[in-house]
Amino acid sequence: MRLTMTGLLVCALALPGVSAVANADPAPLPLISVTTIPDGWSQRTDLRPVLQVFADGKAVHSPDAVSKDRKPETAAKQVTGTVAADVISAARDEINALQEVDFGIPSGEGKGTTIIDLMPEDLVGDAHLVVYSPDSTDGLNPDQQAARKRFTDLCKKLVDAFKEKR
């Protein structure tokens, strides 16, 4: 079996064009991603971020990423554009501040999830904020409710700051 696998690997590397793919620079990862998983979507495998913001300000917005009308086999629409540097900087500060905050978990069944990921290139200071049942406040104390409002405001600020490239 090992000999067969080795032979297949050698053949694959000998094919034209494979070396170009093997040596290509990997696509840059987004600095900030906002992902929403609506209630009832836990079984879907086609989830994509609603917004991806790169360190240079370029951004990709997928306005129908969580649309109930989009069929699972249909890729989400991707609109390219930018987010201003001052918004990115303020978002990074707020994400870092929110790392230490308790968002709580509301009582009742899960009603979706919203995630903000901060992934600097060097991974120093990466952060992953997760809010379960983002539209629910049942059983949460005032501090948790205030933290969720800050999180929601940050998501909205990032998405609203997206300017489509024309």
Coordinates of N, CA and C in Angstrom, one line a residue:
M1 N 0.8 -1.2 0.0 CA 0.0 0.0 0.0 C 0.9 1.3 0.0
R2 N 1.9 1.2 0.8 CA 2.8 2.4 0.9 C 3.5 2.6 -0.4
L3 N 3.9 1.6 -1.1 CA 4.5 1.7 -2.4 C 3.5 2.3 -3.5
T4 N 2.3 1.9 -3.4 CA 1.2 2.5 -4.3 C 1.1 4.0 -4.0
M5 N 1.0 4.4 -2.7 CA 0.8 5.8 -2.4 C 2.0 6.6 -2.8
T6 N 3.2 6.1 -2.6 CA 4.4 6.8 -3.1 C 4.4 7.0 -4.6
G7 N 4.0 5.9 -5.3 CA 3.9 6.0 -6.8 C 2.9 7.1 -7.2
L8 N 1.8 7.1 -6.5 CA 0.7 8.1 -6.9 C 1.3 9.5 -6.6
L9 N 2.0 9.7 -5.5 CA 2.5 11.0 -5.1 C 3.5 11.5 -6.2
V10 N 4.4 10.6 -6.6 CA 5.4 10.9 -7.6 C 4.7 11.3 -8.9
C11 N 3.7 10.5 -9.3 CA 3.0 10.8 -10.5 C 2.3 12.2 -10.5
A12 N 1.7 12.5 -9.3 CA 1.0 13.7 -9.1 C 2.0 14.9 -9.2
L13 N 3.1 14.8 -8.6 CA 4.1 15.9 -8.7 C 4.7 16.0 -10.0
A14 N 4.7 15.0 -10.8 CA 5.3 15.1 -12.2 C 4.3 15.7 -13.2
L15 N 3.1 15.9 -12.8 CA 2.1 16.5 -13.8 C 2.4 17.9 -13.9
P16 N 2.2 18.5 -15.1 CA 2.4 19.9 -15.4 C 1.4 20.7 -14.5
G17 N 1.9 21.8 -14.0 CA 1.1 22.7 -13.3 C 1.0 22.5 -11.8
V18 N 1.4 21.2 -11.4 CA 1.3 20.9 -10.0 C 2.4 21.7 -9.2
S19 N 3.6 21.8 -9.7 CA 4.6 22.5 -9.0 C 4.2 24.0 -8.8
A20 N 3.5 24.6 -9.7 CA 3.1 26.0 -9.6 C 2.1 26.1 -8.4
V21 N 1.2 25.1 -8.3 CA 0.3 25.2 -7.2 C 1.0 24.9 -5.9
A22 N 1.9 24.0 -5.9 CA 2.6 23.7 -4.6 C 3.5 24.9 -4.2
N23 N 3.9 25.7 -5.1 CA 4.8 26.9 -4.7 C 4.0 28.2 -4.6
A24 N 2.7 28.2 -4.8 CA 2.0 29.4 -4.8 C 1.8 29.9 -3.3
D25 N 1.8 31.2 -3.2 CA 1.6 31.7 -1.8 C 0.2 31.4 -1.4
P26 N 0.0 31.1 -0.1 CA -1.4 30.8 0.3 C -2.2 32.1 0.3
A27 N -3.5 32.0 0.1 CA -4.3 33.2 0.2 C -4.3 33.8 1.6
P28 N -4.3 35.1 1.7 CA -4.3 35.7 3.0 C -5.6 35.4 3.8
L29 N -5.4 35.2 5.1 CA -6.6 35.0 5.9 C -7.2 36.4 6.3
P30 N -8.5 36.4 6.5 CA -9.0 37.7 6.9 C -8.6 38.1 8.4
L31 N -8.4 39.3 8.6 CA -8.0 39.8 9.9 C -9.2 39.7 10.9
I32 N -10.4 40.1 10.4 CA -11.6 40.0 11.2 C -12.7 39.3 10.3
S33 N -13.4 38.4 11.0 CA -14.5 37.7 10.3 C -15.8 37.8 11.2
V34 N -16.9 38.1 10.6 CA -18.2 38.1 11.4 C -19.0 36.9 10.8
T35 N -19.4 36.0 11.6 CA -20.1 34.8 11.1 C -21.4 34.7 11.9
T36 N -22.5 34.4 11.2 CA -23.8 34.2 11.9 C -24.3 32.8 11.5
I37 N -24.7 32.1 12.6 CA -25.3 30.8 12.3 C -26.7 30.9 12.9
P38 N -27.7 31.1 12.0 CA -29.1 31.2 12.4 C -29.6 30.0 13.1
D39 N -30.6 30.1 13.9 CA -31.3 29.0 14.5 C -31.8 28.0 13.4
G40 N -31.5 26.8 13.7 CA -31.9 25.7 12.7 C -30.9 25.5 11.7
W41 N -29.7 26.2 11.6 CA -28.8 26.0 10.6 C -27.6 25.1 11.0
S42 N -27.6 24.5 12.2 CA -26.5 23.8 12.7 C -26.1 22.6 11.8
Q43 N -27.0 22.1 11.0 CA -26.7 21.0 10.1 C -26.2 21.4 8.7
R44 N -26.3 22.7 8.4 CA -25.8 23.1 7.1 C -24.3 23.2 7.0
T45 N -23.8 22.8 5.9 CA -22.3 22.8 5.8 C -21.8 23.9 4.9
D46 N -22.7 24.8 4.4 CA -22.4 25.8 3.5 C -22.3 27.2 4.2
L47 N -22.1 27.2 5.5 CA -22.1 28.5 6.2 C -20.8 29.2 5.9
R48 N -20.9 30.5 5.7 CA -19.8 31.4 5.4 C -19.9 32.6 6.2
P49 N -18.8 33.3 6.4 CA -18.9 34.6 7.1 C -19.7 35.6 6.4
V50 N -20.4 36.4 7.1 CA -21.2 37.5 6.5 C -20.2 38.6 6.1
L51 N -19.1 38.8 6.8 CA -18.1 39.8 6.5 C -16.7 39.3 6.8
Q52 N -15.8 39.5 5.9 CA -14.4 39.2 6.1 C -13.6 40.5 5.8
V53 N -12.8 40.9 6.7 CA -12.1 42.2 6.6 C -10.6 41.8 6.7
F54 N -9.8 42.2 5.7 CA -8.4 41.9 5.6 C -7.6 43.1 6.2
A55 N -6.4 42.8 6.6 CA -5.5 43.8 7.2 C -5.3 45.1 6.4
D56 N -5.4 44.9 5.1 CA -5.2 46.1 4.2 C -6.5 46.9 3.9
G57 N -7.5 46.5 4.6 CA -8.8 47.2 4.4 C -9.7 46.6 3.4
K58 N -9.2 45.7 2.6 CA -10.1 45.0 1.6 C -11.1 44.1 2.4
A59 N -12.3 44.0 1.8 CA -13.3 43.2 2.5 C -14.2 42.4 1.5
V60 N -14.8 41.4 2.1 CA -15.7 40.6 1.3 C -17.0 40.5 2.1
H61 N -18.1 41.0 1.6 CA -19.4 40.9 2.3 C -20.3 39.9 1.5
S62 N -20.9 39.0 2.3 CA -21.8 38.0 1.7 C -23.2 38.3 2.3
P63 N -24.0 39.2 1.7 CA -25.2 39.6 2.2 C -26.3 38.5 2.3
D64 N -26.1 37.5 1.5 CA -27.1 36.4 1.6 C -26.5 35.1 2.2
A65 N -25.4 35.3 3.0 CA -24.8 34.1 3.6 C -25.8 33.4 4.5
V66 N -26.7 34.1 5.2 CA -27.6 33.5 6.1 C -29.1 33.6 5.6
S67 N -29.3 33.8 4.4 CA -30.6 34.0 3.8 C -31.3 32.6 3.8
K68 N -32.5 32.5 4.3 CA -33.3 31.3 4.2 C -33.7 31.0 2.8
D69 N -33.6 31.9 1.9 CA -34.0 31.7 0.5 C -32.8 31.0 -0.3
R70 N -31.6 31.1 0.3 CA -30.5 30.6 -0.4 C -30.4 29.1 -0.2
K71 N -30.4 28.3 -1.2 CA -30.4 26.9 -1.1 C -29.0 26.4 -0.7
P72 N -28.9 25.3 0.1 CA -27.6 24.9 0.6 C -26.5 24.6 -0.5
E73 N -27.0 24.2 -1.7 CA -26.0 23.9 -2.8 C -25.6 25.2 -3.6
T74 N -26.2 26.3 -3.2 CA -25.9 27.6 -3.9 C -24.9 28.4 -3.1
A75 N -23.8 28.8 -3.7 CA -22.8 29.5 -2.9 C -23.3 30.9 -2.6
A76 N -22.9 31.4 -1.5 CA -23.3 32.8 -1.0 C -22.7 33.8 -2.0
K77 N -23.5 34.8 -2.3 CA -23.0 35.9 -3.1 C -21.8 36.6 -2.4
Q78 N -20.8 37.0 -3.1 CA -19.7 37.7 -2.5 C -19.5 39.1 -3.2
V79 N -19.5 40.1 -2.4 CA -19.4 41.5 -2.8 C -18.0 42.0 -2.3
T80 N -17.2 42.5 -3.2 CA -15.9 43.0 -2.7 C -16.0 44.5 -2.4
G81 N -15.2 44.9 -1.5 CA -15.2 46.3 -1.1 C -14.1 46.6 -0.1
T82 N -14.3 47.6 0.7 CA -13.3 48.0 1.8 C -14.0 48.3 3.1
V83 N -13.2 48.3 4.1 CA -13.6 48.9 5.4 C -12.5 49.8 5.8
A84 N -12.9 51.0 6.3 CA -11.9 52.1 6.6 C -10.9 51.6 7.7
A85 N -9.7 52.1 7.6 CA -8.6 51.7 8.6 C -9.0 52.1 10.0
D86 N -9.7 53.3 10.2 CA -10.1 53.7 11.6 C -11.1 52.8 12.1
V87 N -12.0 52.2 11.3 CA -13.0 51.3 11.8 C -12.4 50.0 12.2
I88 N -11.4 49.5 11.4 CA -10.7 48.3 11.7 C -9.9 48.4 13.0
S89 N -9.3 49.5 13.2 CA -8.5 49.8 14.4 C -9.4 49.8 15.6
A90 N -10.5 50.5 15.5 CA -11.5 50.6 16.6 C -12.1 49.2 16.9
A91 N -12.4 48.5 15.9 CA -12.9 47.1 16.0 C -11.9 46.2 16.7
R92 N -10.7 46.3 16.4 CA -9.7 45.5 17.1 C -9.6 45.8 18.6
D93 N -9.7 47.1 18.9 CA -9.7 47.5 20.3 C -10.9 47.0 21.0
E94 N -12.0 47.1 20.4 CA -13.3 46.6 21.0 C -13.3 45.1 21.2
I95 N -12.8 44.4 20.2 CA -12.7 42.9 20.2 C -11.8 42.5 21.4
N96 N -10.7 43.2 21.5 CA -9.8 42.9 22.6 C -10.4 43.2 24.0
A97 N -11.1 44.2 24.1 CA -11.8 44.6 25.3 C -12.9 43.6 25.6
L98 N -13.6 43.1 24.6 CA -14.7 42.1 24.8 C -14.2 40.7 25.2
Q99 N -13.0 40.4 25.0 CA -12.4 39.1 25.4 C -12.7 38.8 26.8
E100 N -12.6 39.8 27.7 CA -12.7 39.6 29.1 C -14.2 39.7 29.6
V101 N -15.1 39.8 28.8 CA -16.5 40.1 29.2 C -17.3 38.8 29.1
D102 N -18.3 38.7 30.1 CA -19.1 37.5 30.1 C -20.4 37.8 29.3
F103 N -20.6 37.1 28.2 CA -21.8 37.3 27.4 C -23.0 36.5 28.0
G104 N -22.7 35.5 28.8 CA -23.8 34.7 29.4 C -24.4 33.7 28.3
I105 N -25.2 32.8 28.8 CA -25.9 31.9 27.9 C -27.3 31.9 28.3
P106 N -28.2 32.5 27.5 CA -29.6 32.6 27.9 C -30.3 31.2 28.2
S107 N -31.3 31.2 29.0 CA -32.0 30.0 29.2 C -32.8 29.6 28.0
G108 N -33.2 28.4 27.9 CA -34.0 27.9 26.8 C -33.1 27.3 25.7
E109 N -33.7 26.8 24.7 CA -33.0 26.2 23.6 C -32.1 27.2 22.8
G110 N -31.0 26.7 22.2 CA -30.1 27.5 21.4 C -30.9 28.1 20.3
K111 N -30.6 29.4 20.1 CA -31.3 30.1 19.0 C -30.2 30.8 18.1
G112 N -29.3 30.0 17.6 CA -28.3 30.5 16.7 C -27.1 31.0 17.5
T113 N -26.1 31.4 16.7 CA -24.8 31.8 17.3 C -24.2 32.9 16.3
T114 N -23.5 33.9 17.0 CA -22.8 34.9 16.2 C -21.4 34.9 16.7
I115 N -20.4 34.9 15.8 CA -19.0 34.8 16.1 C -18.2 35.9 15.4
I116 N -17.3 36.5 16.2 CA -16.4 37.5 15.6 C -15.0 36.9 15.9
D117 N -14.2 36.7 14.8 CA -12.9 36.2 14.9 C -11.9 37.3 14.6
L118 N -10.9 37.5 15.4 CA -9.7 38.4 15.1 C -8.5 37.5 14.9
M119 N -7.9 37.5 13.7 CA -6.8 36.6 13.4 C -5.7 37.4 12.8
P120 N -4.9 38.0 13.6 CA -3.7 38.7 13.1 C -2.8 37.7 12.4
E121 N -2.0 38.2 11.5 CA -1.1 37.3 10.7 C -0.2 36.6 11.6
D122 N 0.4 37.2 12.6 CA 1.3 36.5 13.5 C 0.6 35.7 14.6
L123 N -0.7 35.7 14.7 CA -1.6 35.1 15.6 C -1.4 35.5 17.1
V124 N -0.6 36.6 17.3 CA -0.4 37.1 18.6 C -1.6 38.1 18.8
G125 N -2.4 37.8 19.8 CA -3.6 38.6 20.1 C -4.8 38.1 19.3
D126 N -4.8 36.9 18.8 CA -6.0 36.4 18.2 C -7.1 36.3 19.2
A127 N -8.4 36.5 18.8 CA -9.5 36.4 19.7 C -10.7 35.8 18.9
H128 N -11.5 35.1 19.7 CA -12.7 34.5 19.1 C -13.9 34.7 20.1
L129 N -14.7 35.6 19.7 CA -15.9 36.0 20.5 C -17.1 35.2 20.0
V130 N -17.8 34.5 20.9 CA -18.9 33.7 20.5 C -20.1 34.1 21.4
V131 N -21.2 34.4 20.8 CA -22.4 34.8 21.5 C -23.5 33.8 21.1
Y132 N -23.9 33.0 22.0 CA -25.0 32.0 21.8 C -26.4 32.7 21.9
S133 N -27.3 32.3 21.1 CA -28.6 32.9 21.1 C -28.6 34.4 21.2
P134 N -28.0 35.0 20.2 CA -27.7 36.5 20.3 C -28.9 37.4 20.5
D135 N -30.1 36.9 20.1 CA -31.3 37.7 20.2 C -32.1 37.5 21.5
S136 N -31.6 36.6 22.3 CA -32.3 36.3 23.6 C -31.5 36.8 24.8
T137 N -32.3 37.3 25.8 CA -31.7 37.8 27.0 C -32.3 37.1 28.2
D138 N -33.1 36.0 28.0 CA -33.7 35.3 29.1 C -32.7 34.8 30.1
G139 N -32.8 35.2 31.4 CA -31.9 34.7 32.4 C -30.6 35.4 32.5
L140 N -30.4 36.4 31.7 CA -29.1 37.1 31.7 C -29.2 38.3 32.7
N141 N -28.1 38.6 33.4 CA -28.0 39.8 34.2 C -27.7 41.0 33.4
P142 N -27.9 42.2 34.0 CA -27.7 43.5 33.2 C -26.3 43.6 32.6
D143 N -25.3 43.1 33.3 CA -23.9 43.2 32.7 C -23.8 42.3 31.5
Q144 N -24.4 41.2 31.5 CA -24.3 40.3 30.3 C -25.1 40.9 29.2
Q145 N -26.3 41.5 29.5 CA -27.1 42.1 28.5 C -26.3 43.3 27.9
A146 N -25.6 44.1 28.7 CA -24.8 45.2 28.2 C -23.7 44.7 27.3
A147 N -23.1 43.6 27.7 CA -22.0 43.0 26.9 C -22.5 42.5 25.5
R148 N -23.6 41.9 25.5 CA -24.2 41.5 24.3 C -24.6 42.7 23.4
K149 N -25.0 43.8 24.0 CA -25.3 45.0 23.2 C -24.0 45.5 22.5
R150 N -22.9 45.5 23.3 CA -21.7 46.0 22.7 C -21.2 45.1 21.6
F151 N -21.4 43.8 21.7 CA -21.1 42.8 20.7 C -21.9 43.0 19.5
T152 N -23.2 43.2 19.6 CA -24.1 43.4 18.5 C -23.8 44.7 17.8
D153 N -23.5 45.8 18.6 CA -23.1 47.1 18.0 C -21.9 46.9 17.2
L154 N -20.9 46.2 17.7 CA -19.6 46.0 16.9 C -19.9 45.3 15.6
C155 N -20.7 44.2 15.7 CA -21.1 43.5 14.4 C -21.7 44.5 13.4
K156 N -22.7 45.2 13.9 CA -23.4 46.2 13.0 C -22.4 47.3 12.5
K157 N -21.5 47.8 13.3 CA -20.6 48.8 12.9 C -19.7 48.3 11.8
L158 N -19.2 47.0 12.0 CA -18.3 46.5 10.9 C -19.1 46.3 9.6
V159 N -20.3 45.7 9.7 CA -21.0 45.5 8.4 C -21.4 46.8 7.8
D160 N -21.9 47.7 8.6 CA -22.3 49.1 8.1 C -21.1 49.8 7.5
A161 N -19.9 49.5 8.0 CA -18.7 50.3 7.5 C -18.2 49.7 6.1
F162 N -18.8 48.6 5.7 CA -18.4 48.0 4.4 C -18.8 48.9 3.3
K163 N -17.9 49.3 2.4 CA -18.2 50.1 1.2 C -17.9 49.2 0.0
E164 N -18.9 49.0 -0.8 CA -18.8 48.2 -2.0 C -17.8 48.8 -3.0
K165 N -17.0 48.0 -3.6 CA -16.1 48.5 -4.7 C -16.9 48.6 -5.9
R166 N -16.8 49.7 -6.6 CA -17.5 49.9 -7.8 C -16.6 50.1 -9.0

